[in-house]
Coordinates of C-alpha atoms in Angstrom, one line a residue:
M25 CA -59.7 -43.8 36.4
R26 CA -60.2 -46.8 34.1
V27 CA -58.1 -47.4 30.8
T28 CA -60.2 -48.7 28.0
Q29 CA -59.0 -51.2 24.8
S30 CA -59.2 -47.8 23.2
M31 CA -56.8 -45.7 25.3
L32 CA -53.6 -48.2 25.2
S33 CA -54.4 -48.4 21.6
N34 CA -53.7 -45.0 21.2
N35 CA -51.1 -44.9 23.1
M36 CA -49.3 -46.8 21.6
L37 CA -49.8 -45.3 17.8
R38 CA -48.6 -42.1 19.2
N39 CA -46.1 -43.3 21.0
L40 CA -45.2 -45.8 17.6
S41 CA -45.4 -41.9 15.2
N42 CA -43.1 -40.2 17.7
S43 CA -40.4 -43.5 16.8
Y44 CA -40.8 -42.9 13.4
N45 CA -40.0 -39.3 13.7
K46 CA -37.0 -39.9 15.3
M47 CA -35.6 -42.8 13.3
G48 CA -36.5 -40.6 10.4
K49 CA -34.1 -37.7 12.5
V50 CA -31.3 -39.3 13.0
Q51 CA -31.4 -41.6 9.6
N52 CA -31.7 -38.1 7.9
Q53 CA -28.9 -36.9 10.3
I54 CA -26.5 -39.8 8.6
E55 CA -27.4 -39.3 5.7
T56 CA -26.9 -35.7 5.2
G57 CA -24.1 -35.4 7.2
K58 CA -25.9 -32.2 8.9
K59 CA -27.4 -32.1 12.5
V60 CA -29.8 -29.9 10.8
T61 CA -31.6 -29.6 7.5
R62 CA -34.8 -27.1 8.6
P63 CA -34.0 -24.2 10.9
S64 CA -37.3 -26.0 12.7
D65 CA -34.7 -28.7 13.7
D66 CA -32.3 -26.7 16.1
P67 CA -33.0 -22.4 15.5
V68 CA -29.7 -22.0 17.4
V69 CA -27.5 -23.6 14.9
A70 CA -28.9 -22.8 12.3
M71 CA -28.8 -19.4 12.7
K72 CA -25.0 -19.4 13.7
G73 CA -24.7 -21.9 10.4
I74 CA -25.9 -18.3 8.7
G75 CA -23.2 -16.3 10.5
Y76 CA -20.0 -18.8 9.3
R77 CA -21.9 -19.4 5.7
T78 CA -21.7 -15.1 5.4
A79 CA -17.9 -14.8 7.0
L80 CA -16.8 -18.0 4.4
D81 CA -18.7 -15.8 1.2
K82 CA -17.3 -13.1 2.3
V83 CA -13.8 -14.7 1.8
E84 CA -14.0 -16.3 -0.9
Q85 CA -15.6 -13.1 -2.8
F86 CA -12.2 -11.6 -0.9
Q87 CA -9.6 -14.4 -2.1
R88 CA -10.9 -13.3 -5.6
N89 CA -10.4 -9.6 -4.8
I90 CA -6.7 -11.1 -4.8
G91 CA -6.4 -12.9 -7.7
E92 CA -8.1 -9.4 -9.7
V93 CA -5.4 -7.0 -7.7
N94 CA -2.4 -10.0 -8.3
N95 CA -3.8 -9.3 -12.0
W96 CA -3.1 -5.5 -11.9
L97 CA -0.2 -5.9 -10.8
D98 CA 1.6 -8.7 -12.2
S99 CA 0.8 -6.6 -15.8
S100 CA 2.2 -3.5 -15.0
D101 CA 5.5 -5.0 -13.3
D102 CA 5.6 -7.3 -16.6
A103 CA 5.3 -4.0 -18.4
F104 CA 7.8 -1.7 -17.0
D105 CA 10.0 -4.7 -17.8
K106 CA 10.0 -4.7 -21.2
V107 CA 10.5 -0.4 -21.2
G108 CA 13.2 -1.3 -19.1
S109 CA 14.5 -3.9 -21.2
A110 CA 13.8 -1.1 -24.5
L111 CA 15.9 1.5 -22.0
Q112 CA 18.5 -0.7 -21.7
R113 CA 18.7 -1.5 -25.8
A114 CA 18.4 2.6 -26.3
N115 CA 21.7 3.2 -24.8
E116 CA 23.1 0.7 -25.6
L117 CA 22.6 2.7 -29.0
A118 CA 23.3 5.8 -27.0
V119 CA 27.1 5.0 -26.1
K120 CA 27.6 3.0 -29.6
A121 CA 27.0 6.5 -31.4
A122 CA 28.8 8.4 -29.0
N123 CA 31.9 6.5 -29.4
G124 CA 33.1 9.0 -32.2
T125 CA 33.6 6.5 -34.7
T126 CA 29.8 6.3 -36.7
T127 CA 29.3 8.2 -39.0
V128 CA 26.9 10.7 -39.5
D129 CA 24.5 7.9 -41.0
D130 CA 25.1 5.5 -39.2
Q131 CA 23.6 7.8 -36.3
E132 CA 21.0 8.5 -38.5
K133 CA 19.7 4.7 -37.8
I134 CA 20.3 5.0 -34.9
K135 CA 17.9 7.7 -34.1
S136 CA 14.8 5.1 -36.7
E137 CA 16.0 2.4 -34.4
L138 CA 15.4 4.8 -31.0
D139 CA 12.0 5.8 -32.7
Q140 CA 11.1 2.4 -32.8
L141 CA 12.0 2.1 -29.4
R142 CA 9.3 5.0 -28.6
Q143 CA 6.7 3.8 -30.0
H144 CA 7.1 0.9 -28.5
I145 CA 7.2 2.4 -25.1
Q146 CA 4.7 4.1 -26.0
N147 CA 2.7 1.1 -26.0
I148 CA 2.7 -0.3 -23.1
A149 CA 1.5 2.6 -21.5
N150 CA -1.7 1.4 -23.4
T151 CA -1.2 -2.1 -21.6
K152 CA -5.0 -3.4 -20.6
V153 CA -6.4 -6.2 -18.3
G154 CA -9.2 -7.2 -19.6
D155 CA -10.7 -4.1 -21.1
K156 CA -9.4 -1.4 -18.9
Y157 CA -5.9 0.7 -19.3
I158 CA -4.0 -0.1 -16.3
F159 CA -1.5 3.3 -16.3
S160 CA -4.8 5.7 -16.5
G161 CA -5.5 6.0 -12.8
T162 CA -9.3 5.8 -12.4
K163 CA -10.2 6.9 -16.0
T164 CA -9.6 3.0 -16.9
T165 CA -11.4 3.2 -20.1
T166 CA -9.1 5.7 -21.8
A167 CA -5.7 5.2 -22.9
P168 CA -3.2 7.2 -21.8
F169 CA -1.5 8.0 -24.8
D170 CA -3.7 9.2 -27.4
T171 CA -3.4 8.2 -30.5
S172 CA -6.4 9.5 -32.3
A173 CA -5.1 13.3 -31.5
N174 CA -2.5 15.2 -33.8
P175 CA 0.2 14.3 -33.5
P176 CA -0.8 12.0 -30.7
A177 CA 0.3 12.3 -27.4
Y178 CA 0.1 11.7 -24.2
V179 CA -3.1 12.6 -22.2
E180 CA -1.9 16.5 -20.1
L181 CA -2.6 17.0 -16.5
N182 CA -2.7 20.5 -15.9
D183 CA -4.2 22.8 -18.8
A184 CA -2.0 25.6 -20.7
A185 CA -2.7 29.0 -17.8
G186 CA -1.1 25.3 -15.3
N187 CA -4.3 24.1 -13.9
P188 CA -4.9 20.8 -13.1
I189 CA -7.2 18.8 -15.5
N190 CA -7.8 14.8 -15.6
Q191 CA -6.5 14.4 -13.0
G192 CA -8.5 10.8 -12.7
F193 CA -5.7 10.2 -14.1
I194 CA -3.2 10.1 -11.3
K195 CA -5.9 9.2 -8.6
D196 CA -5.6 5.8 -7.0
V197 CA -8.3 2.5 -7.7
E198 CA -8.3 0.5 -5.3
I199 CA -9.5 -2.6 -4.7
E200 CA -11.2 -4.4 -1.0
V201 CA -9.1 -7.6 -0.3
F202 CA -10.5 -7.6 4.2
D203 CA -12.8 -6.0 5.9
G204 CA -10.9 -2.5 5.6
I205 CA -8.4 -3.1 4.0
N206 CA -8.0 -1.8 0.8
L207 CA -4.8 -2.3 -2.0
K208 CA -3.7 -0.1 -3.7
V209 CA -3.2 -2.2 -7.6
N210 CA -2.5 0.7 -10.7
T211 CA 0.7 2.4 -11.3
N212 CA 0.2 6.8 -11.7
A213 CA 3.7 6.3 -14.2
I214 CA 1.9 8.7 -16.3
D215 CA 4.3 11.7 -15.9
V216 CA 6.9 8.3 -16.0
F217 CA 5.8 7.8 -19.1
K218 CA 6.1 11.1 -20.6
N219 CA 9.7 12.1 -19.6
I220 CA 10.8 8.7 -21.2
D221 CA 8.6 10.1 -24.3
Q222 CA 10.6 13.6 -23.9
M223 CA 13.8 12.3 -23.8
F224 CA 13.3 10.8 -27.3
Q225 CA 11.9 13.3 -28.8
D226 CA 15.1 15.6 -27.6
I227 CA 17.3 12.6 -29.3
K228 CA 15.8 13.4 -32.1
D229 CA 15.0 16.9 -32.2
G230 CA 19.5 17.2 -31.7
T231 CA 18.8 19.3 -28.4
V232 CA 20.3 16.6 -26.7
E233 CA 24.1 15.2 -27.4
F234 CA 24.4 11.2 -28.1
S235 CA 27.0 11.6 -25.0
E236 CA 24.4 13.6 -22.8
A237 CA 21.4 10.8 -23.7
I238 CA 23.8 8.5 -22.3
G239 CA 23.5 10.0 -18.4
K240 CA 19.2 10.8 -19.6
I241 CA 18.4 6.8 -20.1
D242 CA 20.2 5.8 -17.0
K243 CA 18.1 7.8 -14.7
Q244 CA 15.0 7.0 -16.7
M245 CA 16.2 3.4 -16.1
N246 CA 16.1 4.2 -12.4
D247 CA 12.6 5.5 -12.3
I248 CA 11.5 2.2 -13.8
L249 CA 13.4 0.0 -10.5
T250 CA 12.1 2.8 -8.3
T251 CA 8.8 2.0 -9.9
R252 CA 8.9 -1.3 -10.5
A253 CA 10.1 -1.7 -6.5
D254 CA 6.9 0.4 -5.7
I255 CA 5.1 -2.8 -7.4
G256 CA 7.2 -5.6 -5.9
A257 CA 6.4 -4.1 -2.0
R258 CA 2.1 -4.3 -2.8
Q259 CA 3.3 -7.8 -4.3
N260 CA 4.9 -8.6 -1.0
R261 CA 1.6 -7.4 0.9
V262 CA -0.8 -8.9 -1.7
E263 CA 0.7 -12.7 -0.6
L264 CA 0.4 -11.8 3.1
M265 CA -3.0 -10.9 2.8
D266 CA -3.2 -14.2 0.7
D267 CA -2.3 -16.0 3.6
R268 CA -3.7 -14.5 6.1
L269 CA -7.5 -15.0 4.0
Q270 CA -6.6 -18.5 3.5
S271 CA -6.1 -19.5 7.5
Q272 CA -9.6 -17.1 7.6
E273 CA -11.4 -20.4 5.0
V274 CA -9.9 -22.7 7.4
I275 CA -10.8 -21.5 10.3
A276 CA -14.4 -20.4 9.2
T277 CA -14.9 -24.0 7.4
K278 CA -13.9 -25.1 10.6
Q279 CA -16.6 -23.6 12.7
M280 CA -19.4 -23.8 10.4
S281 CA -18.2 -27.6 10.2
E282 CA -18.4 -28.0 13.8
N283 CA -21.3 -26.6 14.0
E284 CA -23.6 -28.0 11.1
D285 CA -21.6 -30.9 10.8
V286 CA -23.0 -34.2 12.9
D287 CA -21.2 -36.4 15.0
M288 CA -20.9 -40.2 12.5
E289 CA -20.4 -42.4 15.3
K290 CA -22.7 -40.7 18.1
A291 CA -25.8 -40.8 15.1
I292 CA -25.4 -44.3 14.1
T293 CA -24.9 -45.4 17.6
E294 CA -28.5 -43.4 18.2
M295 CA -30.2 -44.8 15.8
I296 CA -29.4 -48.0 16.9
T297 CA -30.9 -47.4 20.4
Q298 CA -34.3 -46.0 18.2
E299 CA -33.7 -49.1 16.9
S300 CA -34.4 -51.5 19.5
I301 CA -36.7 -49.0 21.4
H302 CA -39.3 -49.3 18.2
R303 CA -38.9 -52.9 17.9
A304 CA -39.6 -53.2 21.5
A305 CA -43.0 -50.6 20.8
L306 CA -43.8 -53.1 18.4
S307 CA -43.5 -56.2 20.5
V308 CA -45.6 -54.7 23.4
G309 CA -47.9 -53.1 21.0
A310 CA -48.6 -57.0 19.6
R311 CA -49.1 -58.3 23.3
I312 CA -51.7 -54.9 24.2
I313 CA -53.8 -55.1 21.6
Q314 CA -56.1 -58.4 22.2
P315 CA -58.5 -60.1 20.7
S316 CA -61.4 -58.7 20.5
L317 CA -65.4 -60.6 20.5
V318 CA -65.8 -58.9 17.0
D319 CA -62.6 -61.9 16.3
F320 CA -64.3 -64.9 18.1
L321 CA -67.2 -64.4 15.8
R322 CA -65.5 -64.1 12.2

């Protein structure tokens, strides 16, 4: 087979082009820190990268959900803390009124303060997180204590015949915090608030004496503590889920890094090697392209 000058020149140019492409690829890896910049560079790495990124995005979304769960639970716990403080003050007033030394006028003043405490708890029942009522079950746009009613009252869960109505007020609001794991974020406390409100009404009407009211207030305070214990238990679980999500985030990030990030030392070494090969190719090419007759005729 006869090898011509044009064949040598074409082969040299093709090899130089390939050498440039290899150097460009390694240079791009060093500049971006990634093994691939397009799926065609390595389809397997690209497909795995999509999977790892999807997993990481899901973890980040669950972490945002955890923040929303904490917002609901913290607000609920704070609300019941304020209710407990109000009941504690009501207990002090009841004890004071029941000791037999207070006058009728003093008892009326105490009833007036108890009425203010009652209104304070009614306001707490309408606590909102953002634009959602947290004690209204799934009916988050409707306040559990209807101030527009005449007279203002809590929403009824049963009609006059005892048939269930407004059952959305006692349904659970759940937020997904992991694949297939939903946590209840609301507290079904409308009955608790209604019982407290009825107790204050009985004291106001005089159907319950102050001495008897002390025991009733104490019972309502125990109910509040039970409710707060349930909230606390869920807060502890949220912390466990948050720790799990943080671990999953580290794992997903590590897997994605191992899959996509370039080994910088290896890439730099390869770049130096490619540069040496390219320089050698240029040197050999200069020797291959010999002067032609045209060069002598200039």
